[in-house]
Coordinates of C-alpha atoms and ligand atoms in Angstrom, one line a residue:
X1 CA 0.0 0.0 0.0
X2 CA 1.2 3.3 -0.7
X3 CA 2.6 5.3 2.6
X4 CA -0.2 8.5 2.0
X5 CA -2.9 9.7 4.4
X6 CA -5.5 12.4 3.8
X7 CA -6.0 13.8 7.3
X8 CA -9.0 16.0 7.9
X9 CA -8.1 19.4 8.2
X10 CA -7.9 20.1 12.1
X11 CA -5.9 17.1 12.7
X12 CA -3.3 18.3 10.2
X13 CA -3.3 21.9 11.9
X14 CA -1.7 20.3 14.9
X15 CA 0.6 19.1 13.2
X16 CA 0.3 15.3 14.2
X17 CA 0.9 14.3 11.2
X18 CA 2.4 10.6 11.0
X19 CA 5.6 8.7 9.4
X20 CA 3.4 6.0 7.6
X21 CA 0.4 6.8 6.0
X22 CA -2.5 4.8 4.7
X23 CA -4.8 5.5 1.6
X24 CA -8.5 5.9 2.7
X25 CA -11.1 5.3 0.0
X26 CA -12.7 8.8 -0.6
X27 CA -16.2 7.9 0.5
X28 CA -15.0 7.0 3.8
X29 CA -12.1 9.9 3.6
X30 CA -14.8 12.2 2.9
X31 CA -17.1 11.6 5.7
X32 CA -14.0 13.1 7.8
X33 CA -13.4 15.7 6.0
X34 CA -16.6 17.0 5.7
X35 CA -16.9 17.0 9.2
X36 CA -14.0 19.1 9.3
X37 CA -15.7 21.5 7.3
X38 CA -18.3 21.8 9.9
X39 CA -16.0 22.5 12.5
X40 CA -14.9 24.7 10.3
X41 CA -18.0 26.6 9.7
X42 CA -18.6 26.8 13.3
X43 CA -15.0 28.2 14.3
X44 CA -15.5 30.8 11.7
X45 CA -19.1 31.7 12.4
X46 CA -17.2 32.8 16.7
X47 CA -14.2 34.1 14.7
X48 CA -14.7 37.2 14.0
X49 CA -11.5 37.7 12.7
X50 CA -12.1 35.1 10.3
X51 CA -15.5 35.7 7.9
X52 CA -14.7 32.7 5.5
X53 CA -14.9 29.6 6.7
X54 CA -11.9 28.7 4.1
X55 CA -9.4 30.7 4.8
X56 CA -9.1 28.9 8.5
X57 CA -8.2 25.6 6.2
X58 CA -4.8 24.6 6.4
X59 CA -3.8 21.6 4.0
X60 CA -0.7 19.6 3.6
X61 CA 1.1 18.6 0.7
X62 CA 1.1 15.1 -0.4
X63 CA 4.9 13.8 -1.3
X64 CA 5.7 10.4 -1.1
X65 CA 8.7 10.4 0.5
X66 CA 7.7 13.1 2.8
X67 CA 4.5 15.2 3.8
X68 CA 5.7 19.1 3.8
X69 CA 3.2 21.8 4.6
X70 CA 0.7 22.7 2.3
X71 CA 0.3 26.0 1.0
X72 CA -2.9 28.3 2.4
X73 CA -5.6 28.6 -0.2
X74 CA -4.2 30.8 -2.5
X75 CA -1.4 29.4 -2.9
X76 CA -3.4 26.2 -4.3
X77 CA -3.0 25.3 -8.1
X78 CA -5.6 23.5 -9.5
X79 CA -5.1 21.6 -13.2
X80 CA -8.7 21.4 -14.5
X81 CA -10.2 18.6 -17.2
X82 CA -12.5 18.5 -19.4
X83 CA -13.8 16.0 -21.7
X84 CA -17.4 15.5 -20.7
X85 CA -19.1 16.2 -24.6
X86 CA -17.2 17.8 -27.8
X87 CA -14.8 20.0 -26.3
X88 CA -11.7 19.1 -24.7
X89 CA -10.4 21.5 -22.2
X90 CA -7.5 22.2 -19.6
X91 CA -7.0 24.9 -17.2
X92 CA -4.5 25.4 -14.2
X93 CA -6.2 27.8 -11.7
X94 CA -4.9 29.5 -8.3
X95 CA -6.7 29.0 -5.2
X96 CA -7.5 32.9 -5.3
X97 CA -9.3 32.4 -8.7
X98 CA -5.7 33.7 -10.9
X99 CA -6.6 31.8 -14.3
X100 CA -2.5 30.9 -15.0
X101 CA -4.3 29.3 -18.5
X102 CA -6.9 28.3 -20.5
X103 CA -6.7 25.9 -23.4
X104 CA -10.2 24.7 -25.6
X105 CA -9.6 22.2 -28.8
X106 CA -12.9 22.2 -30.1
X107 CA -14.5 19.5 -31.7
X108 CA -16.5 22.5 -34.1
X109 CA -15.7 21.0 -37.3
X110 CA -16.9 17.2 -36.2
X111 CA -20.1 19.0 -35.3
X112 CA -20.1 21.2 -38.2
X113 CA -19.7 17.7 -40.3
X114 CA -22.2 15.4 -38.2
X115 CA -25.1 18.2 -37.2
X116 CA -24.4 16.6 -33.5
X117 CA -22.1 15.3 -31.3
X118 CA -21.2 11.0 -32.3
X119 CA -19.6 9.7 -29.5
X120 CA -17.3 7.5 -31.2
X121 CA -15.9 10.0 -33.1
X122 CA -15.6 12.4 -30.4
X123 CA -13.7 10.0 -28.1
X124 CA -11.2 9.7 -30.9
X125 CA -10.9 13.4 -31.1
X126 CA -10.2 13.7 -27.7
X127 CA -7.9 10.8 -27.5
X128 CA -5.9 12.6 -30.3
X129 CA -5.3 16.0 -28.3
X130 CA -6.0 15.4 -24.6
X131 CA -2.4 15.6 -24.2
X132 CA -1.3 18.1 -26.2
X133 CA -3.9 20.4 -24.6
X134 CA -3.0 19.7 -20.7
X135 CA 0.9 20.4 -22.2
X136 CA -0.4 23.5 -23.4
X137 CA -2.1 24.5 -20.3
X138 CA 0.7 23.6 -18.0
X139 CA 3.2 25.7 -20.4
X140 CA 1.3 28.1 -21.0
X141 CA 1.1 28.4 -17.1
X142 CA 4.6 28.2 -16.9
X143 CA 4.7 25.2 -14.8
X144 CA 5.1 21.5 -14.7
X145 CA 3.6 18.7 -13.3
X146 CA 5.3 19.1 -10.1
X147 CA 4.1 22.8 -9.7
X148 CA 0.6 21.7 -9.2
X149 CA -1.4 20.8 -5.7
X150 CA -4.1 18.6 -6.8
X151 CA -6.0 17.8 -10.3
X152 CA -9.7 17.9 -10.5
X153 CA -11.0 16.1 -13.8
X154 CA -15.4 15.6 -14.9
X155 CA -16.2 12.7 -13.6
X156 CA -19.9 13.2 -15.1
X157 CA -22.9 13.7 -16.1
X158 CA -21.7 13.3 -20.2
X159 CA -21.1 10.3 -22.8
X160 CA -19.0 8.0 -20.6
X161 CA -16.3 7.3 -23.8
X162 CA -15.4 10.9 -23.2
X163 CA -15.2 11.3 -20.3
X164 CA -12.9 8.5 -19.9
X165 CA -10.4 9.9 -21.7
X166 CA -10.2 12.7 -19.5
X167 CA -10.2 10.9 -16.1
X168 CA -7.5 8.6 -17.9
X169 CA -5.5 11.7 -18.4
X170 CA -6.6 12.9 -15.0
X171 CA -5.3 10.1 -13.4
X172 CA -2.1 9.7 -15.2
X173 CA -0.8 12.8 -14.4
X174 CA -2.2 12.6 -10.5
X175 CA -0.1 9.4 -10.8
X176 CA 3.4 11.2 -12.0
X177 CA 3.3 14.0 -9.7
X178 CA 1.6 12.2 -6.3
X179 CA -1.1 14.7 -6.5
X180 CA -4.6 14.3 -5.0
X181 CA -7.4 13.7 -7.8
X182 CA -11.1 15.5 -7.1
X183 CA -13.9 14.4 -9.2
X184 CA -16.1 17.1 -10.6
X185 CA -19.6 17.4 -11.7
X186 CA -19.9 19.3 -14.7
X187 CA -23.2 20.8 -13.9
X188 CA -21.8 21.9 -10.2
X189 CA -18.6 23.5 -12.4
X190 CA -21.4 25.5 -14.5
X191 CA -22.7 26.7 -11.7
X192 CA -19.3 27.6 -9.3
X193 CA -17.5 29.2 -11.8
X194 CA -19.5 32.4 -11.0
X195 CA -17.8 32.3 -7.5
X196 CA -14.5 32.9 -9.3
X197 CA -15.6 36.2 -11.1
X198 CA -18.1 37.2 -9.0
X199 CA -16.8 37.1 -5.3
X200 CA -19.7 38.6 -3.3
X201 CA -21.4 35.5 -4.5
X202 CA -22.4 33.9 -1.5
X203 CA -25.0 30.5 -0.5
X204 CA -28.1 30.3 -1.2
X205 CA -28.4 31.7 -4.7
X206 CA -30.0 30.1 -7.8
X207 CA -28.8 28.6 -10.6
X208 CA -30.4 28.5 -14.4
X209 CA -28.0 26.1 -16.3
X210 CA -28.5 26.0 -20.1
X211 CA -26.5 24.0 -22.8
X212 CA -26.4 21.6 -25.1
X213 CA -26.8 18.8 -23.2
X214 CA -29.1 20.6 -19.7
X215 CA -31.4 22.5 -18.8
X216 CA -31.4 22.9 -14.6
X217 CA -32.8 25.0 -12.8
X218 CA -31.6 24.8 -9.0
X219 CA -31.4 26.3 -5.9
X220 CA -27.7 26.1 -4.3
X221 CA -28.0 25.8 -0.9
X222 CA -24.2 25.4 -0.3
X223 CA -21.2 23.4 -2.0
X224 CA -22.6 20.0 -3.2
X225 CA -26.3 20.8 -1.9
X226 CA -28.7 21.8 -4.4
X227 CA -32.3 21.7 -4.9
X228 CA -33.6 20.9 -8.3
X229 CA -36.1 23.1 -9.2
X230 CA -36.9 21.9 -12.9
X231 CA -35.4 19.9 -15.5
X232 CA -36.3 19.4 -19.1
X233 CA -38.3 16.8 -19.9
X234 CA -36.7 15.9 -23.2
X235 CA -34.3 18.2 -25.4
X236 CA -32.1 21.3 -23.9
X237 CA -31.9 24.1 -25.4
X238 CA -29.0 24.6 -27.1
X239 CA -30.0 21.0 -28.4
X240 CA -32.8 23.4 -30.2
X241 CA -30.5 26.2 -30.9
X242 CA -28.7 23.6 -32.5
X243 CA -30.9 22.0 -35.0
X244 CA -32.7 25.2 -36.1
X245 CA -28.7 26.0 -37.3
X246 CA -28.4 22.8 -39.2
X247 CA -31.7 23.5 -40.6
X248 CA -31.4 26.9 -41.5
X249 CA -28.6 25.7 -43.4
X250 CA -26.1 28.1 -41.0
X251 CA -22.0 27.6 -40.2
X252 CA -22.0 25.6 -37.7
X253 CA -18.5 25.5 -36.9
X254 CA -18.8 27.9 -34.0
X255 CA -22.2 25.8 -33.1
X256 CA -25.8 26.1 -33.4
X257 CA -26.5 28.7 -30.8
X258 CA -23.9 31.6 -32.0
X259 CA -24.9 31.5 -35.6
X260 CA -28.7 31.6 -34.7
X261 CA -28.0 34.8 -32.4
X262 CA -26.4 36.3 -34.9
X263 CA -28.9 35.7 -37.7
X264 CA -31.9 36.3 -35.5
X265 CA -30.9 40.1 -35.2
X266 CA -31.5 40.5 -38.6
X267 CA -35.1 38.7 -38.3
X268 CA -38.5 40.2 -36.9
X269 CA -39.0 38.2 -34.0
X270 CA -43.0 38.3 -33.9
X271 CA -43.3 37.1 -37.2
X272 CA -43.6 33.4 -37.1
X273 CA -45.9 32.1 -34.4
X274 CA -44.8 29.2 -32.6
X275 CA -46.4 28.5 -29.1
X276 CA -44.3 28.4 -25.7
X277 CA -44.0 25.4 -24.3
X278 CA -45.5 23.2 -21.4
X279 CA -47.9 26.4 -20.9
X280 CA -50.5 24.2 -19.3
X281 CA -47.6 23.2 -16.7
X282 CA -47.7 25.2 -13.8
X283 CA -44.1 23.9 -12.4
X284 CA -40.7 24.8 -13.6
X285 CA -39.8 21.9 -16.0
X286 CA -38.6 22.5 -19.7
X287 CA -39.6 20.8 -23.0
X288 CA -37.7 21.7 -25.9
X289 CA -38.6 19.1 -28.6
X290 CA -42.4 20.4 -29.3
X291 CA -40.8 23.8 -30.6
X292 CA -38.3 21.9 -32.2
X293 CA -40.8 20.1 -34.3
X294 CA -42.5 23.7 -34.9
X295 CA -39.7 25.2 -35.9
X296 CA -39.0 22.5 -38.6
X297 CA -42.4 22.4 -40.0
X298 CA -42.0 26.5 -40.3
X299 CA -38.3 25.3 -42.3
X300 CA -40.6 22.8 -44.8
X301 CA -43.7 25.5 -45.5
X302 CA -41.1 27.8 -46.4
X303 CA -39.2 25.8 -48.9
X304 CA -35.8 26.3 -47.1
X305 CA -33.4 24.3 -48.2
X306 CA -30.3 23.4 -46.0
X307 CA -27.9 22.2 -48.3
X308 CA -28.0 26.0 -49.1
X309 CA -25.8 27.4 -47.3
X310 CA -27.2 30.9 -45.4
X311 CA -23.8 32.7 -47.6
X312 CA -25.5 31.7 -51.0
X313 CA -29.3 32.1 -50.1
X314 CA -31.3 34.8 -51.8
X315 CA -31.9 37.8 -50.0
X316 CA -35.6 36.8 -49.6
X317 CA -34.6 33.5 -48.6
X318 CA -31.6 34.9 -46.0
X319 CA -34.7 37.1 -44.2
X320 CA -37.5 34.1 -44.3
X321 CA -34.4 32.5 -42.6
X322 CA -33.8 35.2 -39.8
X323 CA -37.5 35.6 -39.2
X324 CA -37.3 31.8 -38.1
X325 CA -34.1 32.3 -35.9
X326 CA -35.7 35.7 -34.5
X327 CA -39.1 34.3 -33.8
X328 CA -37.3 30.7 -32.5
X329 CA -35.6 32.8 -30.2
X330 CA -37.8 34.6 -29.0
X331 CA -40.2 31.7 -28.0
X332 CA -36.8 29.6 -26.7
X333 CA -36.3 32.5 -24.6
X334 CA -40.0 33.2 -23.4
X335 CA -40.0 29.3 -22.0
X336 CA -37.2 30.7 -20.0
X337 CA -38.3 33.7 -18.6
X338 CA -41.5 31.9 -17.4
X339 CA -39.8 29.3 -15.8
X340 CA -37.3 31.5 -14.2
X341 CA -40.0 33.6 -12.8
X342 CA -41.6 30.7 -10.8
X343 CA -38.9 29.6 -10.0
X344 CA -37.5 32.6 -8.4
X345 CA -40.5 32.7 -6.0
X346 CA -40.3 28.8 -5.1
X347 CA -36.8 29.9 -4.1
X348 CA -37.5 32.7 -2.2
X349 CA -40.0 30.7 0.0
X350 CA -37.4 28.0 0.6
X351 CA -34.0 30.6 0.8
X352 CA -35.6 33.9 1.1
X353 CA -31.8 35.6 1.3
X354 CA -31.0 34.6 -2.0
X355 CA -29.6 37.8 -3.8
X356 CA -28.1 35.8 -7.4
X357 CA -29.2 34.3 -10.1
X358 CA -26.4 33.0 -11.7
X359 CA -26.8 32.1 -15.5
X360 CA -24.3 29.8 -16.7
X361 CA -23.7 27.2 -19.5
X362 CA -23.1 27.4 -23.1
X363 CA -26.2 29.3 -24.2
X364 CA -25.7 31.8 -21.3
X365 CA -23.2 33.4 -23.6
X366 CA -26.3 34.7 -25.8
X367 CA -26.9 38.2 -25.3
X368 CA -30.6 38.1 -25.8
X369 CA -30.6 35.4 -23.0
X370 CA -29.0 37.9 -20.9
X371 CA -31.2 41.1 -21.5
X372 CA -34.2 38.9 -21.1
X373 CA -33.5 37.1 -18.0
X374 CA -32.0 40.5 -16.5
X375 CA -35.2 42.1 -16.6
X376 CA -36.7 39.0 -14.8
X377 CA -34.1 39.2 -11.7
X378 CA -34.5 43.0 -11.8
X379 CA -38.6 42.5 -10.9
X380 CA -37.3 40.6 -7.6
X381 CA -34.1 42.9 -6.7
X382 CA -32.0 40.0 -7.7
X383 CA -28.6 40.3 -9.6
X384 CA -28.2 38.4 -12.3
X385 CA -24.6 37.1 -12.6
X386 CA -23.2 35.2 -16.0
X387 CA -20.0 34.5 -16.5
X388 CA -18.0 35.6 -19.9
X389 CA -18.8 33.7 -22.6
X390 CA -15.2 31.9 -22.5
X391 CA -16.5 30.2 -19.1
X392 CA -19.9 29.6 -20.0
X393 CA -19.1 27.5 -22.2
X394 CA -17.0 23.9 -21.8
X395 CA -13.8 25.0 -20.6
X396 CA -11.3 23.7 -17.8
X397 CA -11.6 26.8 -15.5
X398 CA -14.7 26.0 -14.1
X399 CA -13.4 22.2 -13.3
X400 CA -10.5 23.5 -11.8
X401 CA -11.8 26.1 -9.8
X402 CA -15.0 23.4 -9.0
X403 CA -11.9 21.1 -7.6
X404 CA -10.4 24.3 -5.6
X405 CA -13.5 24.6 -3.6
X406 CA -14.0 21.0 -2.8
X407 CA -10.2 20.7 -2.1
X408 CA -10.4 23.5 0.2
X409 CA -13.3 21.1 2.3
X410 CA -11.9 18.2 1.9
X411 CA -13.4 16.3 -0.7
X412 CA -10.6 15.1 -2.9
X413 CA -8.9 11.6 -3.4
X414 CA -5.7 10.5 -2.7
X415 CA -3.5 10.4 -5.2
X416 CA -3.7 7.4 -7.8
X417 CA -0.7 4.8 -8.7
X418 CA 1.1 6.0 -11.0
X419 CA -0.6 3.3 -14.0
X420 CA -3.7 2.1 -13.4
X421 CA -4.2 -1.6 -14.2
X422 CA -5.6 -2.4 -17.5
X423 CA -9.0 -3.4 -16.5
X424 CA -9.3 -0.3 -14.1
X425 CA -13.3 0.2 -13.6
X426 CA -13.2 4.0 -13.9
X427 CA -15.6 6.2 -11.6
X428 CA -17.9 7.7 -14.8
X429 CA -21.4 9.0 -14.0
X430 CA -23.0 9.7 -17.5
X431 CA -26.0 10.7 -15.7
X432 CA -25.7 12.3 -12.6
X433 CA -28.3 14.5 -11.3
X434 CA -27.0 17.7 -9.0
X435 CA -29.9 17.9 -6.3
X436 CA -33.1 16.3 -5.5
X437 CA -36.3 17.0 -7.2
X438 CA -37.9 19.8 -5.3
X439 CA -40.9 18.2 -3.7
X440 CA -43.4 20.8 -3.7
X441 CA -43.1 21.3 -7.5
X442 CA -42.7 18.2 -8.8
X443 CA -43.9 17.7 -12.3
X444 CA -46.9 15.5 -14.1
X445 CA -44.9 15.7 -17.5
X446 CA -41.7 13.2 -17.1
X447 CA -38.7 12.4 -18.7
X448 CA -38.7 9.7 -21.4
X449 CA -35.6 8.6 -20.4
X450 CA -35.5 5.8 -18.0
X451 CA -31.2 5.0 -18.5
X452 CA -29.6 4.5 -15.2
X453 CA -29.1 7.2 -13.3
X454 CA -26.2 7.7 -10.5
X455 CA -27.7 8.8 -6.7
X456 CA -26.9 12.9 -7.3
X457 CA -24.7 14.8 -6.0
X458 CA -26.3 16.4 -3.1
X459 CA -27.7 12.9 -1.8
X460 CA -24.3 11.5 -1.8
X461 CA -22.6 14.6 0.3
X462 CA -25.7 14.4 2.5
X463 CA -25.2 10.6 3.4
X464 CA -21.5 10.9 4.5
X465 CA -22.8 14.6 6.2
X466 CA -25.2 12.4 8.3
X467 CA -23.1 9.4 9.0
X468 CA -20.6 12.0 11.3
Ligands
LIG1 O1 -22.0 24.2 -22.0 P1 -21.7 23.9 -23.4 O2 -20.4 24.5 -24.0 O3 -21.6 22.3 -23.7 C1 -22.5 21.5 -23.1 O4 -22.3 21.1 -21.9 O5 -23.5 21.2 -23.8 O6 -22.9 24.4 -24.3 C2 -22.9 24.2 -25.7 C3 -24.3 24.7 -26.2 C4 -24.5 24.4 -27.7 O7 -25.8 23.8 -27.9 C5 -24.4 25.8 -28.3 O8 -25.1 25.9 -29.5 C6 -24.9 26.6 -27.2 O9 -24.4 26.1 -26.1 N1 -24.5 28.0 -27.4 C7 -25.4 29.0 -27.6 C8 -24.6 30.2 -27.8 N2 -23.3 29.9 -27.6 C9 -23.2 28.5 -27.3 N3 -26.7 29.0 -27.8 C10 -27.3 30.2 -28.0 N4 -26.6 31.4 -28.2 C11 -25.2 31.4 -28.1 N5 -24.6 32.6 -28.3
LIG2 ZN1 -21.5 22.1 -20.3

């Protein structure tokens, strides 16, 4: 067994630590460690000295041959991984939020090729550059390997091919460089990253995450405890901002959503009529496949054809064409709003301090979005807060700076040998859920989808908080 022990937290401040250590699996190790972020809480709620809770964390470094002290939170650096759908991503990240790098190979022209994402195909594409792109990220940082205090990698929800190849990676290097490993979930990465640019960001505050893949609305009650507010019941909608591209015949190479933005601004916005969805739903659940249908029959009345590219359309095709994208928009949009505003007063009866809504994910980086949704918060005397485009989207910032705040509780792994064994079982969860369905508002109109499904998040972190 390799001589390494994770201690919690307040043990390590004393200083006891000792000469041979043991690996603790990180379910057990966690249950520890979260109780040391209790005590934690507690000391810093009489401390007035002291107003976060992390900075009274003290952590020590995780050398082999010997277990030096570890640097105070800002002094972390995090390498982030990404691999969870098309793009493959790598970030290194201080513990005071510094962004050292940020490296994206996107997967645009696959996408632009295959009008979607094939999983085969992207695991081969992220198989070809994973390494290249964590090189990049490190030099581009200006470090090595050995510079770094810990590697967080997705561990889900995404296509499991994919994601193995960045937990592989993960893994590898956590191996070289006897660094810790914390496992992130994408959807919780969406959501924190807002704590790294916006620092008054404080729990409770709500969450409306929106991409290709998602479409969650929660309440974040505190790191790894969420309330699910509503989910879509079938497609997402950037899924939607997606086909209405391919079938508006549009360059996809920067995807779907961008390219219908951008056309839609040229389009009047009332002049198709498609209905809002799940009207007759009085709960906070999406459906995006029902306007998806509309907005292909609209395509097929108007003799658009897609294999004409937007660049050689007619000009009264090119405007039939931005009246779609306007009006789609504007109805994709609408479905949001609504949901938003019910949701904002569920969550003010269960939080009623909430002050955010933060508004992340790959479609948060559409300016209409924005506007729209700001005028929501602004009824409520919330802030809206969305990250730059850069991190709304897939990117390794928000996985490194996700694995900074867990680190700084606790809930990382020890690091892994340095190979892993050929018939390694990885820990993938290709569905995941964040929180627990919010009781009082749970829907009539399910998911299709009956796949298996990992326990979330938030019930796994509540388990080991209950076992102390
Ligand atoms: O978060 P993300 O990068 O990946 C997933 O986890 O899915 O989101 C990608 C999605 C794509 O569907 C893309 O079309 C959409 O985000 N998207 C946009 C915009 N930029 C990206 N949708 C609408 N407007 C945009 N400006
Ligand atoms: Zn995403």
């Amino acid at each position: 067994m390799t001589s390494l022990l994770t201690l919690p937290s307040t043990f390590s401040r004393l200083n006891l630590v000792p000469k041979s250590l043991i690996i603790i699996p990180f379910a057990f190790k966690s249950l520890n460690l979260l109780k040391s972020h209790k005590q934690q809480r507690a000391r810093s709620l009489n401390s007035p000295r002291l107003s976060s809770l992390n900075s009274l964390t003290t952590h020590f470094s995780t050398s082999r041959s010997s277990v030096s002290p570890k640097p105070f939170h800002d002094d972390l650096v995090v390498l982030g991984i990404e691999t969870s759908c098309d793009d493959t991503a790598a970030a290194v990240v201080r513990g005071n939020g510094e962004i050292l790098s940020q490296v994206v190979s996107s997967q645009a022209d696959l996408l632009a090729r295959y009008g979607g994402v094939a999983p085969k195909m992207a695991e081969e594409a992220h198989s070809q550059v994973i390494d290249q792109v964590v090189q990049e990220a490190l030099d581009k940082a200006g470090l090595t390997g050995r510079d770094l205090s810990a590697v967080a990698v997705t561990i889900g929800p995404g296509l499991s091919l994919c994601l193995r190849v960045g937990v592989q990676k993960a893994r590898r290097v956590a191996g070289s460089f006897n660094l810790p490993i914390i496992s992130v979930h994408h959807m919780e990465a969406h959501a924190l990253v807002a704590r790294l640019i916006e620092k008054e960001l404080q729990f409770p505050f709500m969450a409306l995450l929106i991409s290709g893949g998602h479409n969650l609305l929660v309440l974040a009650h505190d790191l790894g405890q969420y309330t699910q507010l509503g989910t879509t019941i079938d497609d997402a909608i950037g899924e939607a901002f997606d086909k209405t591209a391919k079938w508006l015949g549009l360059d996809m190479r920067k995807s779907g959503g961008p390219a219908v933005e951008q056309l839609a601004r040229e389009g009047d916005a009332e002049s198709v009529r498609f209905s809002t969805p799940m009207k007759q739903h009085k709960d906070c659940n999406f459906s995006y496949a029902g306007l998806k249908t509309q907005v292909r029959l609209a395509i097929a009345s108007r003799n658009i054809d897609a294999k004409v590219p937007i660049s050689c359309a007619s000009r009264q095709d090119r405007s039939s064409r931005a009246d779609i994208a306007a009006s789609f928009q504007r109805v994709a949009v609408l479905h949001l709003e609504e949901r938003c505003e019910r949701a904002i007063k569920w969550a003010l009866k269960i939080e009623p301090s909430i002050k955010h809504l933060v508004v992340s994910g790959g479609v948060a980086s559409n300016q209409y979005v924005r506007a729209r949704l700001d005028q929501i918060v602004k009824k409520y005397s919330l802030q809206l807060v969305c990250p730059p485009p850069k991190l709304c989207t897939d990117n390794g910032v928000m996985i490194a700076w996700t694995g900074i705040e867990n680190f700084r509780v606790g809930r990382y792994d020890p690091p892994p040998p340095a190979n892993d064994p050929e018939d390694f079982m990885y820990d993938l969860r290709p569905r995941w859920p964040l929180g627990e369905e919010y009781a009082a508002g749970r829907s009539e109109a399910r998911s299709l989808r009956r796949a298996r499904v990992h326990p979330s998040l938030t019930s796994l972190v509540q388990a080991s908080l209950q076992q102390q």
